[in-house]
Coordinates of C-alpha atoms and ligand atoms in Angstrom, one line a residue:
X1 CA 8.2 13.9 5.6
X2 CA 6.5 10.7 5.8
X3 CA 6.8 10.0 2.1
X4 CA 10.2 10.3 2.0
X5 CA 11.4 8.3 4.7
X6 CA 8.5 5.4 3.6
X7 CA 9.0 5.2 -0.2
X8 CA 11.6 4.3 -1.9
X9 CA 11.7 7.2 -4.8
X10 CA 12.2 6.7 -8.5
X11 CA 14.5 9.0 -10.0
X12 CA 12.4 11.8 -11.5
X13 CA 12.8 12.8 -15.1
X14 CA 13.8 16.5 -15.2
X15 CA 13.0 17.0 -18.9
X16 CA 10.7 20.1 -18.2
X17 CA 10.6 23.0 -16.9
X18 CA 11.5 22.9 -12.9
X19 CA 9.0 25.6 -10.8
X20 CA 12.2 27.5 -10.1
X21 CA 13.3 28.0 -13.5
X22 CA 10.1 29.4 -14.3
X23 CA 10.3 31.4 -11.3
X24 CA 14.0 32.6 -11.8
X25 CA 16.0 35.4 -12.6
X26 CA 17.7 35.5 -16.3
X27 CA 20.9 34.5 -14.6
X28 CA 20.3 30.6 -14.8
X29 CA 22.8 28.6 -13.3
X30 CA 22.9 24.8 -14.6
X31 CA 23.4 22.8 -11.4
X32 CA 20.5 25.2 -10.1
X33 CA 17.6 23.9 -12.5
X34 CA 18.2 20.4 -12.4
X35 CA 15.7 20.2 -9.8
X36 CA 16.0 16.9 -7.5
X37 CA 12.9 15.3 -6.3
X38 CA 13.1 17.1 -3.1
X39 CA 12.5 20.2 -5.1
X40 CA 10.1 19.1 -7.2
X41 CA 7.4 18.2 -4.1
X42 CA 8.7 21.4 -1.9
X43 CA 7.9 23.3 -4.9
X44 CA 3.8 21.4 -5.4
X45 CA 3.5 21.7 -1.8
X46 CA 4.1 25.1 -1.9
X47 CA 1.6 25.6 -4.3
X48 CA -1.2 22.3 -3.4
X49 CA -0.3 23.5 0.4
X50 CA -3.4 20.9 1.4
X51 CA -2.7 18.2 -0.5
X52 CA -0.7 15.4 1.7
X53 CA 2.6 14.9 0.8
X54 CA 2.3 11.3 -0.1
X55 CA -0.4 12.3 -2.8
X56 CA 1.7 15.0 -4.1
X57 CA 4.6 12.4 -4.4
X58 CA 2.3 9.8 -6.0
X59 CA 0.9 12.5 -9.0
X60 CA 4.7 13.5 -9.3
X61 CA 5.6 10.2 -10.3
X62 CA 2.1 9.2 -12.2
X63 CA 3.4 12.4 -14.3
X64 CA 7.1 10.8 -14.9
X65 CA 8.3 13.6 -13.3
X66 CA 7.2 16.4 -14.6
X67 CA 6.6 19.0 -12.5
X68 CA 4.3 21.3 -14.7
X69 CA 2.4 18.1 -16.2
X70 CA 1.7 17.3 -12.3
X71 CA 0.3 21.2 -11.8
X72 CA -1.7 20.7 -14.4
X73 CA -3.2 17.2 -13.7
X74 CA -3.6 18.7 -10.2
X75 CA -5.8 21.8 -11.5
X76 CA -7.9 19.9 -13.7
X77 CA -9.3 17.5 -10.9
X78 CA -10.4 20.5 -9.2
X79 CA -12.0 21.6 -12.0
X80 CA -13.3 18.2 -13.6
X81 CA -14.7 15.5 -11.3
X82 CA -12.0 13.3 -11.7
X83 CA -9.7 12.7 -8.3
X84 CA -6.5 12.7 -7.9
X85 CA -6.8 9.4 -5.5
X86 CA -10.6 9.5 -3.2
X87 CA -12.8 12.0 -4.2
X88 CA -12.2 12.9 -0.2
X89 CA -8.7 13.7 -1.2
X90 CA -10.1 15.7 -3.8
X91 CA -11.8 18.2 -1.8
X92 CA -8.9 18.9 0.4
X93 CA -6.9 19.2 -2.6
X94 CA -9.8 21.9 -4.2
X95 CA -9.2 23.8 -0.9
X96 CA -5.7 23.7 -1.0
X97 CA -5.5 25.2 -4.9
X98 CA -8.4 27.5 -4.2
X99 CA -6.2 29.2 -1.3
X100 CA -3.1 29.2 -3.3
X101 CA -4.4 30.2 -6.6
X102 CA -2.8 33.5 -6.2
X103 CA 0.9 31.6 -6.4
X104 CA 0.3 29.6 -10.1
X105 CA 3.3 29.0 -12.4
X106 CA 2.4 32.1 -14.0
X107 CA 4.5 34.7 -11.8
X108 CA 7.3 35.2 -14.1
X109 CA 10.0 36.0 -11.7
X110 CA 11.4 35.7 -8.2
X111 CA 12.1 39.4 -8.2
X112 CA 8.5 40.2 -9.7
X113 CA 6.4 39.2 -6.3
X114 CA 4.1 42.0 -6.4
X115 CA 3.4 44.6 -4.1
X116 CA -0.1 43.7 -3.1
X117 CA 0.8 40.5 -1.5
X118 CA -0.5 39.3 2.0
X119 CA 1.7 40.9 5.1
X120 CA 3.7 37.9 6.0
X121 CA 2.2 35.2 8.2
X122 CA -0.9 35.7 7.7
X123 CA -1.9 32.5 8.6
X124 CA -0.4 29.7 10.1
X125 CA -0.7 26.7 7.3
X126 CA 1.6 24.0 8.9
X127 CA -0.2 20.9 10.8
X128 CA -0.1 18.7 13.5
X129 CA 3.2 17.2 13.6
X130 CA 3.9 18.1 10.1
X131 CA 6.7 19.7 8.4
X132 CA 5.9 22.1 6.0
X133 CA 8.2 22.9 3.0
X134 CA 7.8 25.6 1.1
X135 CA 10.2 26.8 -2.5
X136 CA 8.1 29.4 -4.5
X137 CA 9.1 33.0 -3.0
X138 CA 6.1 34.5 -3.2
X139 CA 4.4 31.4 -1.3
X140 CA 7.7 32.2 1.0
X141 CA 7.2 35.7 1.4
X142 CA 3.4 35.6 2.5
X143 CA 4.2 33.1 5.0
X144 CA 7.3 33.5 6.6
X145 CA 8.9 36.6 8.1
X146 CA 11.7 35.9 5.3
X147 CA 12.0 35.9 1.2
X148 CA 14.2 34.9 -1.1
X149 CA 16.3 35.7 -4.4
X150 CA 16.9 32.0 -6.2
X151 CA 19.4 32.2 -9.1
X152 CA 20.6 35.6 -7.3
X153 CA 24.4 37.0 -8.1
X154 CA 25.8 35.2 -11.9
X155 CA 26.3 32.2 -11.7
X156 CA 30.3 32.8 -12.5
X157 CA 30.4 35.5 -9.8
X158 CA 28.7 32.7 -7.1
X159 CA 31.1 30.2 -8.5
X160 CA 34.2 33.0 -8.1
X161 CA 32.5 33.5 -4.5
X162 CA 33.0 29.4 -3.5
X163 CA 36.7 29.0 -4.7
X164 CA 37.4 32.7 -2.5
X165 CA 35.4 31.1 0.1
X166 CA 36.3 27.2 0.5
X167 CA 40.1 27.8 1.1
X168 CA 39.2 30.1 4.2
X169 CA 36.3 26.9 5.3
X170 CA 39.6 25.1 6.4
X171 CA 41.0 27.1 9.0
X172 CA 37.3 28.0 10.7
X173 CA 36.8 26.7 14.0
X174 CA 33.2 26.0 15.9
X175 CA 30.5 28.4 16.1
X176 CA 29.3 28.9 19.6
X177 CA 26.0 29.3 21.6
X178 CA 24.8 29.7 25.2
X179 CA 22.7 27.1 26.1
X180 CA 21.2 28.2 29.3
X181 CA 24.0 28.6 31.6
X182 CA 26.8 27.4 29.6
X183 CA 28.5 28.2 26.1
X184 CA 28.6 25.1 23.6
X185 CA 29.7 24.2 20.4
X186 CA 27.9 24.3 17.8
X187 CA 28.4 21.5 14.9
X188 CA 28.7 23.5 12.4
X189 CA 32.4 26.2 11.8
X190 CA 32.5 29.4 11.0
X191 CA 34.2 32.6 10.6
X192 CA 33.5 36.5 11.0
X193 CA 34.4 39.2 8.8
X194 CA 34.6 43.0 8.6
X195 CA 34.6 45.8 6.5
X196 CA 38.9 46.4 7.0
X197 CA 41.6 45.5 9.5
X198 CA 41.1 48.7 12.1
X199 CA 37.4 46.9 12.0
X200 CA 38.5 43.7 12.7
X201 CA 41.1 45.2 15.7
X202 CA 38.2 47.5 17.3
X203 CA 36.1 43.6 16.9
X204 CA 38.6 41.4 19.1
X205 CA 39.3 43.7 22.0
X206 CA 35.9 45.7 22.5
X207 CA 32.6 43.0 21.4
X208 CA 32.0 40.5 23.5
X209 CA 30.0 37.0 22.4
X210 CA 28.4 35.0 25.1
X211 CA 31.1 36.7 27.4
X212 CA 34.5 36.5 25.7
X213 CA 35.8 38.3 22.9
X214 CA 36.2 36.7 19.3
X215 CA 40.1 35.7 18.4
X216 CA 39.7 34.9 14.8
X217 CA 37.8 38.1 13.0
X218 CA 39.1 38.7 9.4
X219 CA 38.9 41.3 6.9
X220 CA 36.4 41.1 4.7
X221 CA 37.8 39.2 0.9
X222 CA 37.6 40.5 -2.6
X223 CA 35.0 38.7 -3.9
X224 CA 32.6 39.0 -0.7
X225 CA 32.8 42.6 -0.7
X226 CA 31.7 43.1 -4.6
X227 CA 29.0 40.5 -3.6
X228 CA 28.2 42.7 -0.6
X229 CA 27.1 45.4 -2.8
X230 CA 25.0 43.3 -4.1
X231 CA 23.4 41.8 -1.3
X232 CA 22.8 45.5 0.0
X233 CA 21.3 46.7 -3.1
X234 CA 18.6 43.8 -3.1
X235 CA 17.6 43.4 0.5
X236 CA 16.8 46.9 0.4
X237 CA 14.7 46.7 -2.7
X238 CA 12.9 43.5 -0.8
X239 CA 12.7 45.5 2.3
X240 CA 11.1 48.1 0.1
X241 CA 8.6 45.4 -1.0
X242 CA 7.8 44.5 2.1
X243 CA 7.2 47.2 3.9
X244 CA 4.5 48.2 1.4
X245 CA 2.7 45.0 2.3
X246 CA 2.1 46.5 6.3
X247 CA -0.6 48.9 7.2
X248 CA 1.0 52.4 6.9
X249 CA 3.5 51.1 4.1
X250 CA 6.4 53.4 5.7
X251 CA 8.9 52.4 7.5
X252 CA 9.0 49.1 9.9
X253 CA 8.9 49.7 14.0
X254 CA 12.7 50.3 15.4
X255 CA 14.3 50.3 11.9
X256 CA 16.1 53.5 11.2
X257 CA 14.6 55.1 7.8
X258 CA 17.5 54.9 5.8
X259 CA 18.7 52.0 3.8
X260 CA 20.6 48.4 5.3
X261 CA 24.3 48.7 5.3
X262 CA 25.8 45.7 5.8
X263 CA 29.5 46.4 7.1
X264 CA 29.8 43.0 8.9
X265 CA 29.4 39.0 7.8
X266 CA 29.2 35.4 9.3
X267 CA 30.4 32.8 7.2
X268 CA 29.6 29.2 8.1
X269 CA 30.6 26.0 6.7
X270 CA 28.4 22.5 6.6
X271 CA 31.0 19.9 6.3
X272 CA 28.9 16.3 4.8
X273 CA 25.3 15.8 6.0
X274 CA 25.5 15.6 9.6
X275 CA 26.8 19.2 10.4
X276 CA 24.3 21.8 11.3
X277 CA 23.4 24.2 13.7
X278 CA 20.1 23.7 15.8
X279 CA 17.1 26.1 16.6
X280 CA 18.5 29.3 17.7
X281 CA 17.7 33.1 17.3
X282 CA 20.7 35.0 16.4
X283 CA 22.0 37.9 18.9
X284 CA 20.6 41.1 18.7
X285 CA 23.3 43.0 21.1
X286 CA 24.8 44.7 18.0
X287 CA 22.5 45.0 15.8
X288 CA 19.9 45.9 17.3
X289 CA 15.9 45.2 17.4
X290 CA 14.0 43.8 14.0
X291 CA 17.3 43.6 12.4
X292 CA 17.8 42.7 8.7
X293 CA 19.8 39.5 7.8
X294 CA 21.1 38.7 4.2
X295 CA 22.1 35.2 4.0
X296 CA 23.6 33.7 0.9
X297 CA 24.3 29.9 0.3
X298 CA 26.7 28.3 -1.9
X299 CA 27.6 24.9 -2.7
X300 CA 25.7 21.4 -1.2
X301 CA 21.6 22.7 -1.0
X302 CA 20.3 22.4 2.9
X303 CA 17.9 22.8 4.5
X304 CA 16.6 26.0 6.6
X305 CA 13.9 25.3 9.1
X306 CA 12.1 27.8 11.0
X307 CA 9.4 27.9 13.4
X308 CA 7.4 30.5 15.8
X309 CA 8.5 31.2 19.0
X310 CA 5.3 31.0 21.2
X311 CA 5.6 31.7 24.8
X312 CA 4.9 27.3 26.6
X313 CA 1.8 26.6 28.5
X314 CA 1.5 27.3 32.0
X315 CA 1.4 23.3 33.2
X316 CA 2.0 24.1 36.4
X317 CA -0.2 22.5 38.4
X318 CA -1.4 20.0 36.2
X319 CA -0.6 16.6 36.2
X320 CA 2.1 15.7 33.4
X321 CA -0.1 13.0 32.4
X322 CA -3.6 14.5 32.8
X323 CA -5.6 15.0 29.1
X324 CA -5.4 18.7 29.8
X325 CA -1.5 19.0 30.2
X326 CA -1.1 16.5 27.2
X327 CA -3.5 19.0 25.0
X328 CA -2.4 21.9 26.4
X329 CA 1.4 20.7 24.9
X330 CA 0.1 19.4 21.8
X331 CA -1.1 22.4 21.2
X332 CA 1.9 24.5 21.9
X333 CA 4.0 21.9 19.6
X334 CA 1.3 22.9 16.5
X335 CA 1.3 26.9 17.4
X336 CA 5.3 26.5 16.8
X337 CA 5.0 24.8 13.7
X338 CA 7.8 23.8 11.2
X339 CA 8.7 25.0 8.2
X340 CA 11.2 24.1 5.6
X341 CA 12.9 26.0 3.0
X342 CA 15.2 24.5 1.0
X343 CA 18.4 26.6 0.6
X344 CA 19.8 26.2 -3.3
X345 CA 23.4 26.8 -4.3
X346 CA 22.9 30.9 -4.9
X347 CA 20.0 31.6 -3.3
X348 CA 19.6 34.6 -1.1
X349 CA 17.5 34.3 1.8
X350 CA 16.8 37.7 3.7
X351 CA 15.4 36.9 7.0
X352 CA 13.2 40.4 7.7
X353 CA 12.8 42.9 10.2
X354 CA 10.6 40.5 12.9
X355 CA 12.3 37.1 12.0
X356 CA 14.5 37.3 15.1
X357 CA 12.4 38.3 17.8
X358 CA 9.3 35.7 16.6
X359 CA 11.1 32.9 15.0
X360 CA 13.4 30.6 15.9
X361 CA 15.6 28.9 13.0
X362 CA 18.3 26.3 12.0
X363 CA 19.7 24.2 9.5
X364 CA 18.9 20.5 10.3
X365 CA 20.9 17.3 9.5
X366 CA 20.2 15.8 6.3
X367 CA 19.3 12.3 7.2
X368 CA 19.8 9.3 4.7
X369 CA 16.5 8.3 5.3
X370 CA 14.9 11.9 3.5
X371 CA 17.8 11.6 0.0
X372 CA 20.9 13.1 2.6
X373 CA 22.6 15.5 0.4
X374 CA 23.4 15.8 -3.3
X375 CA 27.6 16.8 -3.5
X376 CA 28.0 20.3 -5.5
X377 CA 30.2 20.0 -8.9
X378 CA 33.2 22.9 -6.8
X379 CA 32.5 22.5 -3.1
X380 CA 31.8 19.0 -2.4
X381 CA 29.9 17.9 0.4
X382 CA 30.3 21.7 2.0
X383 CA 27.7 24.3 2.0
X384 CA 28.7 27.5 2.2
X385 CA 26.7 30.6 3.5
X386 CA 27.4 34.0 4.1
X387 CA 25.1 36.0 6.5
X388 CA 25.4 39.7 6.2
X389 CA 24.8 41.9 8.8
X390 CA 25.1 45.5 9.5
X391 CA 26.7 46.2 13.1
X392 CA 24.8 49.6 13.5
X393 CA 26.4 52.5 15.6
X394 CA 24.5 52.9 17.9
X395 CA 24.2 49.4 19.4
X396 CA 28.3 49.3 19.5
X397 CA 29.6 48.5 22.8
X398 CA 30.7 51.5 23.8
X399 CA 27.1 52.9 24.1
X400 CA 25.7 49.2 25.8
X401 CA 24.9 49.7 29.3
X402 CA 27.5 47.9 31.5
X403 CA 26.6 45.2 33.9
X404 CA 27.9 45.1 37.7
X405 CA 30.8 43.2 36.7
X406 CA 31.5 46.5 34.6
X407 CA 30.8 44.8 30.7
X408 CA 28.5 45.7 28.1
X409 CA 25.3 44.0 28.5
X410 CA 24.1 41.5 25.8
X411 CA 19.8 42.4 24.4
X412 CA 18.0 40.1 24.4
X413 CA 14.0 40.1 23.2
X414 CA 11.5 38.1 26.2
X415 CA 10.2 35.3 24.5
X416 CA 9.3 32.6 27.4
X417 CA 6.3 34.7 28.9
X418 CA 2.9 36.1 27.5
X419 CA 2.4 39.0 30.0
X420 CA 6.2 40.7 28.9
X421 CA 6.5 39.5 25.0
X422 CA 7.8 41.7 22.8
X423 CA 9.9 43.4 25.4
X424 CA 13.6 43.7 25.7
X425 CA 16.7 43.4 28.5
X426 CA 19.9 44.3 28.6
X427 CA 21.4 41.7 31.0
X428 CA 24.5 40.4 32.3
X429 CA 26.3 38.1 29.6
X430 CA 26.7 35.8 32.1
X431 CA 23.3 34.6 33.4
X432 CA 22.9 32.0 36.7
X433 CA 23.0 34.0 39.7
X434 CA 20.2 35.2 41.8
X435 CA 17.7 37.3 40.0
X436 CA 18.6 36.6 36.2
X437 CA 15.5 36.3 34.0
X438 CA 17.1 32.8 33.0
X439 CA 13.8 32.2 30.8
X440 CA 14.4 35.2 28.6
X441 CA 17.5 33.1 26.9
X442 CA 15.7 32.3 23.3
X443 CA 16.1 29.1 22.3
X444 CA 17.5 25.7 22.7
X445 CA 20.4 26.6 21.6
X446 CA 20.3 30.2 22.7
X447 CA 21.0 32.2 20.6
X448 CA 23.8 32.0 18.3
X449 CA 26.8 34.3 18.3
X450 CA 30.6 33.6 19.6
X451 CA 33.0 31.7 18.1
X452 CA 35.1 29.4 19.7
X453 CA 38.2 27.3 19.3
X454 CA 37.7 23.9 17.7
X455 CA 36.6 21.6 20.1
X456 CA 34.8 18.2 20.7
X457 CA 30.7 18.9 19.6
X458 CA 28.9 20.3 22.5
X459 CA 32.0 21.0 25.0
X460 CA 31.0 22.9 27.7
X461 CA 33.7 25.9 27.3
X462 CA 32.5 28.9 30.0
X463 CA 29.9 29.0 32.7
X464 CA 31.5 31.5 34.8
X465 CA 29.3 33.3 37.5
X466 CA 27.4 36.2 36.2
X467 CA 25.7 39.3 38.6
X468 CA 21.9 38.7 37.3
X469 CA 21.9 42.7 36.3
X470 CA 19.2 43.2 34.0
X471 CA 17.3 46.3 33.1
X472 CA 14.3 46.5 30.4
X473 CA 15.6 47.6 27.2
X474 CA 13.6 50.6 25.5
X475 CA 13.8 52.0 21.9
X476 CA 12.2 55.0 19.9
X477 CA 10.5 54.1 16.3
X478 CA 14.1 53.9 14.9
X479 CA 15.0 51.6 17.2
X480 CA 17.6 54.0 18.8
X481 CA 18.3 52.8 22.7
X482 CA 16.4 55.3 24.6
X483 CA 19.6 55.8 27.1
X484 CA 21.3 57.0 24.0
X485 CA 18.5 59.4 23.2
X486 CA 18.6 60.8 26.9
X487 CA 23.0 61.2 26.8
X488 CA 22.3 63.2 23.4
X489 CA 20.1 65.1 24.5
X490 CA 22.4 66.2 27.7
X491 CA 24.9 66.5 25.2
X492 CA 22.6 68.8 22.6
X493 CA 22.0 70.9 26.0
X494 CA 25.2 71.1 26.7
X495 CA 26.4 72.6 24.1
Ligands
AKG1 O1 23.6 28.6 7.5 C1 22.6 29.2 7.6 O2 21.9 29.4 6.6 C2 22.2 29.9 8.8 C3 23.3 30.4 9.7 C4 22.8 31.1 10.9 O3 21.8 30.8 11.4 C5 23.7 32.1 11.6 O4 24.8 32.4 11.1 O5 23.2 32.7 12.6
FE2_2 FE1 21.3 32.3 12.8

């Protein structure tokens, strides 16, 4: 954000009300509503979503700070003809509040976003070159494929959650993530938990991540598991909410119609500013297509950026430097967009049913340059977050098709070309031999997954040779494998 690296700020009075306390549940947590200046402009950007930044930092501080005094100034120049800055400014600001009207102050709670909001992404709203940051969930939820619960368990049960949590952050080791050919570290650590110890055996010696199996897969704590409930009980209820917002307000495309159950968790650590984990989609192998993620953070707020995965330009041909390639790129950069969400300590961002297969996300670095990060009161300079997941049955490894070097496939959604998006593979964990679709591998950094031992940042740690099997993956409306349909139905026969 240009503002941010360009001014220096002023600290921001934080005598009234932030947006987020007005927009929270009744469980308030203190170091929640303090509300740096971060905060303040993610949260009237998410509301004047055309105003520039710079303008929105400039009323925030004409307004000492005050976040709903800035709203307000804001509104009346719309309705009075007196500017915020050039009357040009003006009129994109009128635009921007006219659009957003429908997300004012007024919405009394996170958990209250109605039923009749807009089907996510409805349109995109970030510009060229621009990174978008967004707070308020119901802005959140009717742009993004995600929403999210600020202020969500007590704050003395998110507090108990840190201290169970920060012990285990010392002994986690590197997440990993294939990176075309080759495994890497990720710089970020993390750990993986199940539901109980026959879990956690069945874990190590049958799923495989990026090709090996996981050596360090614990049983799930105290503390997580009460908060597990939890986390179950209101993704469903925002799943609920969703759903109602597509046409046919049933049930979501290869979901099964029962509720999540999460039975599995990632827990990663964010140790000082500079650790983080780049763009990546996360692995669908055992979970499945459109799955469901519930990912709670505790401790240092960070920030979680997301943007579209849109199949690149065909540039072939062109010359690199000829206007058409450079427009044709430019305009794949804006079709991706960026958009930021900042992550508060006890906030619960559920990333829904589409999220994996059409976004890519990440948390970046927190530069000096845009305020680094603020240290939490128990963890420090650590974030903490939690992703729960639910391993479903049918996508455990005994039912994945095997590759010709006789292991489980890994599923993988096409993302690289127009003519087969939206499709799947199964395909060879290992990718890099003759025939492997190499451009069906999601991301820059892949997609996220394995775990590794501790190692320097970005070791190469496995590019074996794979057999380039791959075979289109197919599902029913439940998202069942279609191969698994065919065996039960021998089996119904059978019988
Ligand atoms: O730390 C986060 O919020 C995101 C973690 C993540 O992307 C993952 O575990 O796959
Ligand atoms: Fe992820």
């Amino acid at each position: 954000m240009d503002a941010f690296v360009s001014r220096k700020r002023r600290k921001v009075s934080t005598m009234d009300e932030p947006r987020h306390k007005l927009s929270a549940s009744s469980s308030n947590d203190a170091q929640d509503e303090e509300g740096s200046t971060d905060e303040k402009l993610a949260i009237l950007a998410s509301i004047f979503e055309q105003v520039p930044q710079e303008d929105l930092l400039e009323a925030l501080l004409n307004h000492d700070g005050f976040v709903e005094r800035t709203i307000h100034a804001l509104l009346e120049s719309t309705s009075s003809s007196h500017s915020v800055h050039s009357p040009s400014r003006r009129n994109r600001a009128t635009s921007g509040i006219q659009s957003s009207l429908k997300f004012t102050t007024t919405r009394p709670s996170s958990h209250s976003l109605d039923d009749t909001t807009t089907p996510a992404i409805n349109r995109p709203l970030t510009k060229k070159g621009k990174t978008l940051y967004l707070y308020s969930p119901a802005t959140i939820a009717a742009n993004t494929p995600c929403s999210i619960i600020h202020n969500f368990l007590p704050p003395t049960l998110a507090n108990d959650l840190l201290h169970e949590l920060l012990p285990e952050t010392n002994s986690f080791t590197s997440a990993t993530f294939r990176l075309f050919d080759n495994v890497v570290k990720s710089p970020h650590t993390a750990s993986f938990y199940v539901n109980s110890l026959a879990d956690a055996a069945a874990q190590k010696s049958n799923y495989l991540y990026n090709g090996s199996t996981l050596s360090d897969v614990r049983e799930i704590l105290p503390v997580m598991r009460r908060v597990s409930t939890l986390v179950e009980q209101a993704v469903n209820a925002e799943i609920a909410k969703r759903i109602k917002t597509y046409p046919g307000g049933v049930k979501l495309r290869h979901q099964p119609p029962g509720p999540w159950l999460p039975n599995a968790a990632f827990v990663n650590c964010y140790s000082g500013a500079q650790q983080n984990v780049g763009y990546h989609t996360d692995q669908l192998s055992y979970l499945g297509p459109h799955p469901v993620i519930g990912s709670l953070s505790l401790g240092v707020q960070r920030e979680f950026r997301i943007r579209r995965i849109v199949p690149p330009p065909d540039v072939e041909g062109l010359d690199p430097d000829s206007v058409e390639a450079k427009k044709l790129k430019e305009e794949y950069a804006d079709a991706q967009g960026q958009i930021s969400l900042p992550l508060p300590h006890n906030s619960l961002l559920v990333m829904h049913a589409e999220m994996q297969e059409t976004w890519k996300h990440s948390i970046a670095p927190a530069s000096s340059a845009t305020g680094g990060i603020t240290p939490h009161p128990i963890s420090g300079n650590k974030r903490v977050n939690i992703t729960y997941r639910w391993y479903r049955e049918e996508f455990s490894p005994k039912y994945t098709p095997k590759c010709r070097c006789g292991v489980p496939c890994v599923l993988k959604s096409v993302m690289r070309r127009k003519e087969t998006l939206g499709k799947y593979v199964w395909m060879c964990q290992t990718p890099g031999r003759v025939g492997e679709p190499g451009d069906m591998i999601g991301a820059e950094n892949g997609e996220l997954g394995g775990r590794g031992k501790q190692e320097e940042q970005k070791t190469k740690v496995a590019d074996g040779k794979g057999c380039g099997y791959f075979e289109w993956a197919e599902f029913d409306d439940d998202g069942v494998p279609m191969h698994l349909n065919a065996e039960r139905t021998k089996e119904t026969r059978a019988k």
